[in-house]
Structures are given as structure tokens and as C-alpha cells.
mmCIF file of C-alpha atoms in Angstrom:
data_model
loop_
_atom_site.group_PDB
_atom_site.id
_atom_site.type_symbol
_atom_site.label_atom_id
_atom_site.label_comp_id
_atom_site.label_asym_id
_atom_site.label_seq_id
_atom_site.Cartn_x
_atom_site.Cartn_y
_atom_site.Cartn_z
ATOM 1 C CA UNK Q 204 -144.968 164.384 60.548
ATOM 2 C CA UNK Q 205 -143.403 161.047 58.985
ATOM 3 C CA UNK Q 206 -144.557 159.077 62.039
ATOM 4 C CA UNK Q 207 -147.813 160.072 61.338
ATOM 5 C CA UNK Q 208 -147.880 159.422 57.647
ATOM 6 C CA UNK Q 209 -147.020 156.281 58.141
ATOM 7 C CA UNK Q 210 -149.871 155.253 60.954
ATOM 8 C CA UNK Q 211 -152.737 156.415 58.382
ATOM 9 C CA UNK Q 212 -150.879 153.849 56.060
ATOM 10 C CA UNK Q 213 -151.231 151.576 57.893
ATOM 11 C CA UNK Q 214 -154.845 152.442 59.202
ATOM 12 C CA UNK Q 215 -155.940 152.290 55.618
ATOM 13 C CA UNK Q 216 -154.243 149.503 54.841
ATOM 14 C CA UNK Q 217 -156.000 147.343 57.619
ATOM 15 C CA UNK Q 218 -159.406 148.422 56.081
ATOM 16 C CA UNK Q 219 -160.344 146.323 53.199
ATOM 17 C CA UNK Q 220 -161.017 148.542 50.025
ATOM 18 C CA UNK Q 221 -163.959 149.319 48.051
ATOM 19 C CA UNK Q 222 -164.797 148.172 44.511
ATOM 20 C CA UNK Q 223 -166.307 149.973 42.000
ATOM 21 C CA UNK Q 224 -168.701 148.755 38.787
ATOM 22 C CA UNK Q 225 -166.389 149.898 35.742
ATOM 23 C CA UNK Q 226 -167.779 149.482 32.062
ATOM 24 C CA UNK Q 227 -166.075 148.235 28.776
ATOM 25 C CA UNK Q 228 -165.168 151.873 28.001
ATOM 26 C CA UNK Q 229 -162.901 151.978 31.197
ATOM 27 C CA UNK Q 230 -160.469 149.129 29.758
ATOM 28 C CA UNK Q 231 -160.043 150.611 26.653
ATOM 29 C CA UNK Q 232 -158.905 154.220 28.901
ATOM 30 C CA UNK Q 233 -156.948 151.544 30.521
ATOM 31 C CA UNK Q 234 -155.072 150.378 28.138
ATOM 32 C CA UNK Q 235 -154.620 153.890 26.231
ATOM 33 C CA UNK Q 236 -152.986 155.133 29.475
ATOM 34 C CA UNK Q 237 -150.917 152.045 29.534
ATOM 35 C CA UNK Q 238 -149.727 152.692 26.332
ATOM 36 C CA UNK Q 239 -148.931 156.450 26.600
ATOM 37 C CA UNK Q 240 -146.648 154.965 29.813
ATOM 38 C CA UNK Q 241 -145.244 152.386 27.732
ATOM 39 C CA UNK Q 242 -144.352 155.395 24.934
ATOM 40 C CA UNK Q 243 -143.179 157.785 27.778
ATOM 41 C CA UNK Q 244 -140.168 155.801 28.269
ATOM 42 C CA UNK Q 245 -140.383 152.466 26.061
ATOM 43 C CA UNK Q 246 -136.572 152.064 25.985
ATOM 44 C CA UNK Q 247 -136.477 151.404 29.640
ATOM 45 C CA UNK Q 248 -139.452 149.771 29.598
ATOM 46 C CA UNK Q 249 -139.128 147.540 26.906
ATOM 47 C CA UNK Q 250 -135.422 146.399 28.222
ATOM 48 C CA UNK Q 251 -137.438 145.227 31.773
ATOM 49 C CA UNK Q 252 -140.200 143.243 29.322
ATOM 50 C CA UNK Q 253 -137.146 141.431 27.953
ATOM 51 C CA UNK Q 254 -137.223 139.422 30.989
ATOM 52 C CA UNK Q 255 -140.696 138.218 29.973
ATOM 53 C CA UNK Q 256 -140.070 136.702 26.073
ATOM 54 C CA UNK Q 257 -136.384 135.604 27.398
ATOM 55 C CA UNK Q 258 -138.140 133.103 30.511
ATOM 56 C CA UNK Q 259 -140.510 131.844 27.585
ATOM 57 C CA UNK Q 260 -137.904 130.947 24.708
ATOM 58 C CA UNK Q 261 -135.752 129.565 27.423
ATOM 59 C CA UNK Q 262 -139.171 127.250 28.384
ATOM 60 C CA UNK Q 263 -139.242 126.287 25.017
ATOM 61 C CA UNK Q 264 -135.690 125.280 24.297
ATOM 62 C CA UNK Q 265 -135.944 122.936 27.338
ATOM 63 C CA UNK Q 266 -138.899 121.051 26.018
ATOM 64 C CA UNK Q 267 -136.940 120.458 23.326
ATOM 65 C CA UNK Q 268 -133.713 119.812 24.936
ATOM 66 C CA UNK Q 269 -135.117 117.551 27.957
ATOM 67 C CA UNK Q 270 -137.553 115.884 24.675
ATOM 68 C CA UNK Q 271 -141.095 116.847 26.827
ATOM 69 C CA UNK Q 272 -142.419 118.150 23.667
ATOM 70 C CA UNK Q 273 -145.687 117.683 24.881
ATOM 71 C CA UNK Q 274 -145.283 119.990 27.844
ATOM 72 C CA UNK Q 275 -144.270 122.405 25.587
ATOM 73 C CA UNK Q 276 -148.133 124.101 25.016
ATOM 74 C CA UNK Q 277 -149.070 124.203 28.825
ATOM 75 C CA UNK Q 278 -145.441 125.525 29.667
ATOM 76 C CA UNK Q 279 -146.161 128.483 26.987
ATOM 77 C CA UNK Q 280 -149.877 128.637 27.317
ATOM 78 C CA UNK Q 281 -149.249 129.081 31.270
ATOM 79 C CA UNK Q 282 -146.546 130.611 31.309
ATOM 80 C CA UNK Q 283 -149.227 133.746 31.037
ATOM 81 C CA UNK Q 284 -150.345 132.816 34.634
ATOM 82 C CA UNK Q 285 -147.021 134.749 35.828
ATOM 83 C CA UNK Q 286 -147.285 137.634 33.868
ATOM 84 C CA UNK Q 287 -148.811 139.910 37.026
ATOM 85 C CA UNK Q 288 -146.260 138.923 39.009
ATOM 86 C CA UNK Q 289 -143.553 139.759 36.243
ATOM 87 C CA UNK Q 290 -145.232 142.917 35.920
ATOM 88 C CA UNK Q 291 -144.926 144.443 39.232
ATOM 89 C CA UNK Q 292 -141.930 146.411 38.742
ATOM 90 C CA UNK Q 293 -144.391 148.431 35.579
ATOM 91 C CA UNK Q 294 -146.763 148.999 38.462
ATOM 92 C CA UNK Q 295 -144.468 150.766 39.894
ATOM 93 C CA UNK Q 296 -143.465 152.927 36.985
ATOM 94 C CA UNK Q 297 -146.877 153.971 36.325
ATOM 95 C CA UNK Q 298 -147.717 154.756 40.081
ATOM 96 C CA UNK Q 299 -144.823 156.816 40.290
ATOM 97 C CA UNK Q 300 -145.431 158.879 37.089
ATOM 98 C CA UNK Q 301 -149.192 159.070 38.156
ATOM 99 C CA UNK Q 302 -147.297 161.405 40.675
ATOM 100 C CA UNK Q 303 -145.113 163.186 38.177
ATOM 101 C CA UNK Q 304 -142.288 160.938 40.393
ATOM 102 C CA UNK Q 305 -139.270 159.912 38.571
ATOM 103 C CA UNK Q 306 -139.665 157.222 36.460
ATOM 104 C CA UNK Q 307 -136.358 156.089 35.459
ATOM 105 C CA UNK Q 308 -136.458 152.127 34.785
ATOM 106 C CA UNK Q 309 -133.988 151.879 38.154
ATOM 107 C CA UNK Q 310 -137.161 152.477 39.981
ATOM 108 C CA UNK Q 311 -138.751 149.382 38.640
ATOM 109 C CA UNK Q 312 -136.844 147.588 40.729
ATOM 110 C CA UNK Q 313 -137.437 149.474 43.661
ATOM 111 C CA UNK Q 314 -140.610 147.378 44.405
ATOM 112 C CA UNK Q 315 -137.981 144.709 45.682
ATOM 113 C CA UNK Q 316 -136.880 146.848 48.405
ATOM 114 C CA UNK Q 317 -140.815 147.674 49.348
ATOM 115 C CA UNK Q 318 -141.636 146.647 52.685
ATOM 116 C CA UNK Q 319 -144.668 144.754 51.688
ATOM 117 C CA UNK Q 320 -142.041 142.449 49.294
ATOM 118 C CA UNK Q 321 -142.948 140.065 51.457
ATOM 119 C CA UNK Q 322 -146.948 139.884 49.943
ATOM 120 C CA UNK Q 323 -145.666 140.318 47.112
ATOM 121 C CA UNK Q 324 -143.586 137.179 47.079
ATOM 122 C CA UNK Q 325 -146.601 135.389 48.824
ATOM 123 C CA UNK Q 326 -148.889 136.074 46.209
ATOM 124 C CA UNK Q 327 -146.139 134.916 43.628
ATOM 125 C CA UNK Q 328 -146.094 131.823 45.298
ATOM 126 C CA UNK Q 329 -149.243 131.032 44.555
ATOM 127 C CA UNK Q 330 -149.183 131.639 41.077
ATOM 128 C CA UNK Q 331 -146.423 129.541 40.623
ATOM 129 C CA UNK Q 332 -148.194 126.775 42.302
ATOM 130 C CA UNK Q 333 -151.282 127.536 40.265
ATOM 131 C CA UNK Q 334 -148.356 127.435 36.937
ATOM 132 C CA UNK Q 335 -147.350 124.108 38.352
ATOM 133 C CA UNK Q 336 -150.575 122.493 39.025
ATOM 134 C CA UNK Q 337 -151.407 123.303 35.320
ATOM 135 C CA UNK Q 338 -148.098 121.289 34.694
ATOM 136 C CA UNK Q 339 -148.469 118.764 36.304
ATOM 137 C CA UNK Q 340 -152.383 118.096 35.578
ATOM 138 C CA UNK Q 341 -151.516 118.524 31.616
ATOM 139 C CA UNK Q 342 -148.646 115.612 32.050
ATOM 140 C CA UNK Q 343 -150.582 113.344 33.806
ATOM 141 C CA UNK Q 344 -153.383 113.441 31.269
ATOM 142 C CA UNK Q 345 -150.911 113.068 28.819
ATOM 143 C CA UNK Q 346 -149.419 110.503 30.479
ATOM 144 C CA UNK Q 347 -153.013 108.303 31.006
ATOM 145 C CA UNK Q 348 -154.520 109.172 27.640
ATOM 146 C CA UNK Q 349 -151.909 108.929 24.982
ATOM 147 C CA UNK Q 350 -148.602 107.097 26.874
ATOM 148 C CA UNK Q 351 -146.086 107.603 24.198
ATOM 149 C CA UNK Q 352 -142.551 106.471 23.999
ATOM 150 C CA UNK Q 353 -140.121 109.127 25.898
ATOM 151 C CA UNK Q 354 -138.135 109.525 22.605
ATOM 152 C CA UNK Q 355 -141.736 110.125 20.733
ATOM 153 C CA UNK Q 356 -140.978 112.338 17.178
ATOM 154 C CA UNK Q 357 -143.206 115.519 16.933
ATOM 155 C CA UNK Q 358 -144.427 114.588 13.781
ATOM 156 C CA UNK Q 359 -145.800 111.242 15.318
ATOM 157 C CA UNK Q 360 -146.770 113.647 18.483
ATOM 158 C CA UNK Q 361 -148.905 115.764 16.309
ATOM 159 C CA UNK Q 362 -150.260 113.038 14.945
ATOM 160 C CA UNK Q 363 -151.386 111.402 17.614
ATOM 161 C CA UNK Q 364 -152.833 114.242 19.326
ATOM 162 C CA UNK Q 365 -154.866 115.522 16.376
ATOM 163 C CA UNK Q 366 -156.169 112.087 14.822
ATOM 164 C CA UNK Q 367 -156.613 109.922 17.531
ATOM 165 C CA UNK Q 368 -159.977 109.757 20.132
ATOM 166 C CA UNK Q 369 -157.702 110.386 23.427
ATOM 167 C CA UNK Q 370 -155.340 112.509 21.777
ATOM 168 C CA UNK Q 371 -159.074 114.967 21.353
ATOM 169 C CA UNK Q 372 -160.316 114.048 24.884
ATOM 170 C CA UNK Q 373 -156.966 114.967 25.775
ATOM 171 C CA UNK Q 374 -157.162 118.462 24.341
ATOM 172 C CA UNK Q 375 -160.975 118.861 25.378
ATOM 173 C CA UNK Q 376 -160.014 118.221 29.070
ATOM 174 C CA UNK Q 377 -156.603 119.784 29.499
ATOM 175 C CA UNK Q 378 -158.045 123.146 27.908
ATOM 176 C CA UNK Q 379 -160.872 122.922 29.999
ATOM 177 C CA UNK Q 380 -158.107 122.129 32.985
ATOM 178 C CA UNK Q 381 -156.007 124.939 32.407
ATOM 179 C CA UNK Q 382 -159.225 127.718 31.746
ATOM 180 C CA UNK Q 383 -160.199 126.911 35.444
ATOM 181 C CA UNK Q 384 -157.210 127.654 36.570
ATOM 182 C CA UNK Q 385 -156.909 130.749 34.584
ATOM 183 C CA UNK Q 386 -160.265 132.139 35.754
ATOM 184 C CA UNK Q 387 -158.614 131.208 39.507
ATOM 185 C CA UNK Q 388 -155.080 132.875 38.865
ATOM 186 C CA UNK Q 389 -156.997 136.256 37.386
ATOM 187 C CA UNK Q 390 -160.064 136.617 39.966
ATOM 188 C CA UNK Q 391 -156.882 136.690 42.240
ATOM 189 C CA UNK Q 392 -154.658 138.459 40.783
ATOM 190 C CA UNK Q 393 -156.059 140.997 38.472
ATOM 191 C CA UNK Q 394 -155.680 144.114 40.804
ATOM 192 C CA UNK Q 395 -154.003 142.675 43.916
ATOM 193 C CA UNK Q 396 -150.116 143.123 42.970
ATOM 194 C CA UNK Q 397 -151.255 146.789 42.166
ATOM 195 C CA UNK Q 398 -152.944 147.334 45.593
ATOM 196 C CA UNK Q 399 -150.853 145.770 47.375
ATOM 197 C CA UNK Q 400 -147.944 147.823 45.728
ATOM 198 C CA UNK Q 401 -150.037 150.639 46.349
ATOM 199 C CA UNK Q 402 -151.095 150.636 49.787
ATOM 200 C CA UNK Q 403 -149.311 148.131 51.767
ATOM 201 C CA UNK Q 404 -152.015 145.613 52.392
ATOM 202 C CA UNK Q 405 -151.874 141.910 53.012
ATOM 203 C CA UNK Q 406 -152.107 139.350 50.570
ATOM 204 C CA UNK Q 407 -155.566 138.186 51.884
ATOM 205 C CA UNK Q 408 -157.035 141.265 51.422
ATOM 206 C CA UNK Q 409 -155.957 141.802 47.875
ATOM 207 C CA UNK Q 410 -157.178 138.352 46.976
ATOM 208 C CA UNK Q 411 -160.762 139.335 48.510
ATOM 209 C CA UNK Q 412 -160.497 142.818 47.023
ATOM 210 C CA UNK Q 413 -159.521 141.533 42.756
ATOM 211 C CA UNK Q 414 -162.407 137.507 43.652
ATOM 212 C CA UNK Q 415 -164.576 141.731 44.773
ATOM 213 C CA UNK Q 416 -163.686 143.525 41.882
ATOM 214 C CA UNK Q 417 -164.693 140.450 38.987
ATOM 215 C CA UNK Q 418 -167.738 139.750 41.012
ATOM 216 C CA UNK Q 419 -169.235 143.450 40.751
ATOM 217 C CA UNK Q 420 -168.202 143.504 37.098
ATOM 218 C CA UNK Q 421 -168.147 139.775 35.595
ATOM 219 C CA UNK Q 422 -168.953 140.835 32.052
ATOM 220 C CA UNK Q 423 -166.549 143.362 32.090
ATOM 221 C CA UNK Q 424 -163.424 141.422 33.687
ATOM 222 C CA UNK Q 425 -164.372 138.661 31.087
ATOM 223 C CA UNK Q 426 -163.978 140.321 28.320
ATOM 224 C CA UNK Q 427 -160.638 142.284 30.387
ATOM 225 C CA UNK Q 428 -159.483 138.511 30.373
ATOM 226 C CA UNK Q 429 -160.527 137.648 26.657
ATOM 227 C CA UNK Q 430 -158.410 141.103 25.887
ATOM 228 C CA UNK Q 431 -155.148 140.225 27.667
ATOM 229 C CA UNK Q 432 -154.969 136.990 26.179
ATOM 230 C CA UNK Q 433 -155.783 137.773 22.894
ATOM 231 C CA UNK Q 434 -152.813 140.611 23.642
ATOM 232 C CA UNK Q 435 -150.197 138.187 24.662
ATOM 233 C CA UNK Q 436 -151.202 135.766 21.371
ATOM 234 C CA UNK Q 437 -150.670 138.226 19.358
ATOM 235 C CA UNK Q 438 -147.322 139.238 21.100
ATOM 236 C CA UNK Q 439 -145.929 135.504 21.200
ATOM 237 C CA UNK Q 440 -145.436 135.963 17.414
ATOM 238 C CA UNK Q 441 -143.278 135.910 16.023
ATOM 239 C CA UNK Q 442 -140.876 134.085 18.630
ATOM 240 C CA UNK Q 443 -142.222 135.890 22.025
ATOM 241 C CA UNK Q 444 -140.986 139.138 20.276
ATOM 242 C CA UNK Q 445 -144.422 141.167 20.422
ATOM 243 C CA UNK Q 446 -144.236 140.503 24.330
ATOM 244 C CA UNK Q 447 -140.836 143.141 24.625
ATOM 245 C CA UNK Q 448 -144.028 145.435 23.707
ATOM 246 C CA UNK Q 449 -147.057 143.832 24.899
ATOM 247 C CA UNK Q 450 -146.374 143.028 28.296
ATOM 248 C CA UNK Q 451 -145.322 146.454 29.468
ATOM 249 C CA UNK Q 452 -148.391 148.017 27.301
ATOM 250 C CA UNK Q 453 -150.757 145.497 29.889
ATOM 251 C CA UNK Q 454 -148.776 145.947 32.976
ATOM 252 C CA UNK Q 455 -149.649 149.516 33.079
ATOM 253 C CA UNK Q 456 -152.864 149.013 31.531
ATOM 254 C CA UNK Q 457 -153.003 146.737 34.679
ATOM 255 C CA UNK Q 458 -152.403 149.687 37.288
ATOM 256 C CA UNK Q 459 -154.693 152.206 35.761
ATOM 257 C CA UNK Q 460 -157.621 149.546 35.446
ATOM 258 C CA UNK Q 461 -156.987 148.489 39.284
ATOM 259 C CA UNK Q 462 -156.436 152.876 39.981
ATOM 260 C CA UNK Q 463 -160.360 152.449 38.229
ATOM 261 C CA UNK Q 464 -161.374 149.359 40.078
ATOM 262 C CA UNK Q 465 -160.479 150.156 43.785
ATOM 263 C CA UNK Q 466 -161.954 153.289 45.288
#
């Protein structure tokens, strides 16, 4: 029976999953179910979610310690691109809760022993590459337009950014590049990780399915992206502490959104 189940699962993983059309009501339901998953075991999930804000605080500290304050905004904003990868343990908890299985926190790390861990790591590396592309583009843009001394003070840096033409050009172009990279990361990852965890498909199949989900629901996916962005910004106040709640809720909600999007 075990061999038969494995064979059927492998056959399913080779086919292109079918994508559904959803509405904004589905977004609200996904968030509500994400909140319910969080409330079921908030202590465990808050512990897991601590990894994300702590990493963000460490990145912010690095910009101060190494006097690279101009990279603070790109670091903190671009770090959100890694959110879908950071939430893989939360997807597993939601999957197990949906099936009525044990959802103790240790199972969040069971994904690391999954036979699909290579595909998960590959997709995570792609998101990391997009994150690094955002950082490098922000740094080259800053050096090309402002080129302030390495020991520039924070007030002088802010004055150059907000009161000079080059500073405004840097912000406009930089945010435009960041938006394009964010759309790319969102499109390839909105359902990719849950799909890999659930069906053990390969990364290319997961990416194609994720892009197909965005193409089939452009307006609704735009709303979802704005909702995620708004909640992450809210979670960053104060000092990223709110992410301890926002991160797991969004992680669980992403799982339920995947279940609505992929047939």
C-alpha cells in the first residue's frame, strides 16, 4: 500500500496543477483561517516567527555597525522578499492542522527532512538572489547619484536624499526597481512553497503554477500583495515586534490561499 501511495503521489506531482479563479472574499477567508491557526497554538508559532524579526533587527544593526546606513531601507524592505521562504514551517503546521494531525512546534522543522527539501532550497536561493539583486542595485544607484563619503552622518545623508534632485531621482528609480523585483518575487512564490510541501512537485512546476495563479487572478493577487505589504509594515512597528504575530498569521493565510487557488 505504501508503494502504491507513493506511485500515485509521484504521478500527480508530474502534472501541472490546475489553477482556480478566486475573489477578494477568498482573501478575507484565508486571513481569517490564518488567524485561527495562529490562535490554536500561538506560543509555538510566535517562537518560530521570532526568527524573522530577530534577523531583521540584526540586519539593521549591521548597517549601523559597518556604517552602511544608506542600505538600511533596501535591507528592511527587501527582506520581506524572503518571507515566503521563512514561513515554510508554518505551511507545514497548517497542512497538519487541516488533516487533523499533531501540530506541535517540532513538526514545523520536519520540512527540513522532506524529500522535497532540495526544491525548497532551490526556490529559496532564487528569492535570495532577487533580494541580493535589490541590494546591489540600491547600492550602485546610491553611489552613482549621491556618492557621499563613507563616514557621512545620518542627518547629512537624510538631507541629501530628501532635499536634492539627485536624492529624489534615487528614490524614484530605486523604488521602481524594488517594485519590479517585488512583483517578480511575489509571482514566482505566492503558492510555490506550499505546493512543493503539499505535493512534492519540482521548483519549475511550482513556479509555473504560481505565475499561472497570478495571471488568472491579477486584480485579486494585486490586492493580496497590497494586504501583505500593509500588514508587514504594520508589523514592523515598533522595532519589528509586531512581526511576531503578523508573520505566522500571514504564513498560515498563505497556505489557505494556496488551497483556494490550486485545484
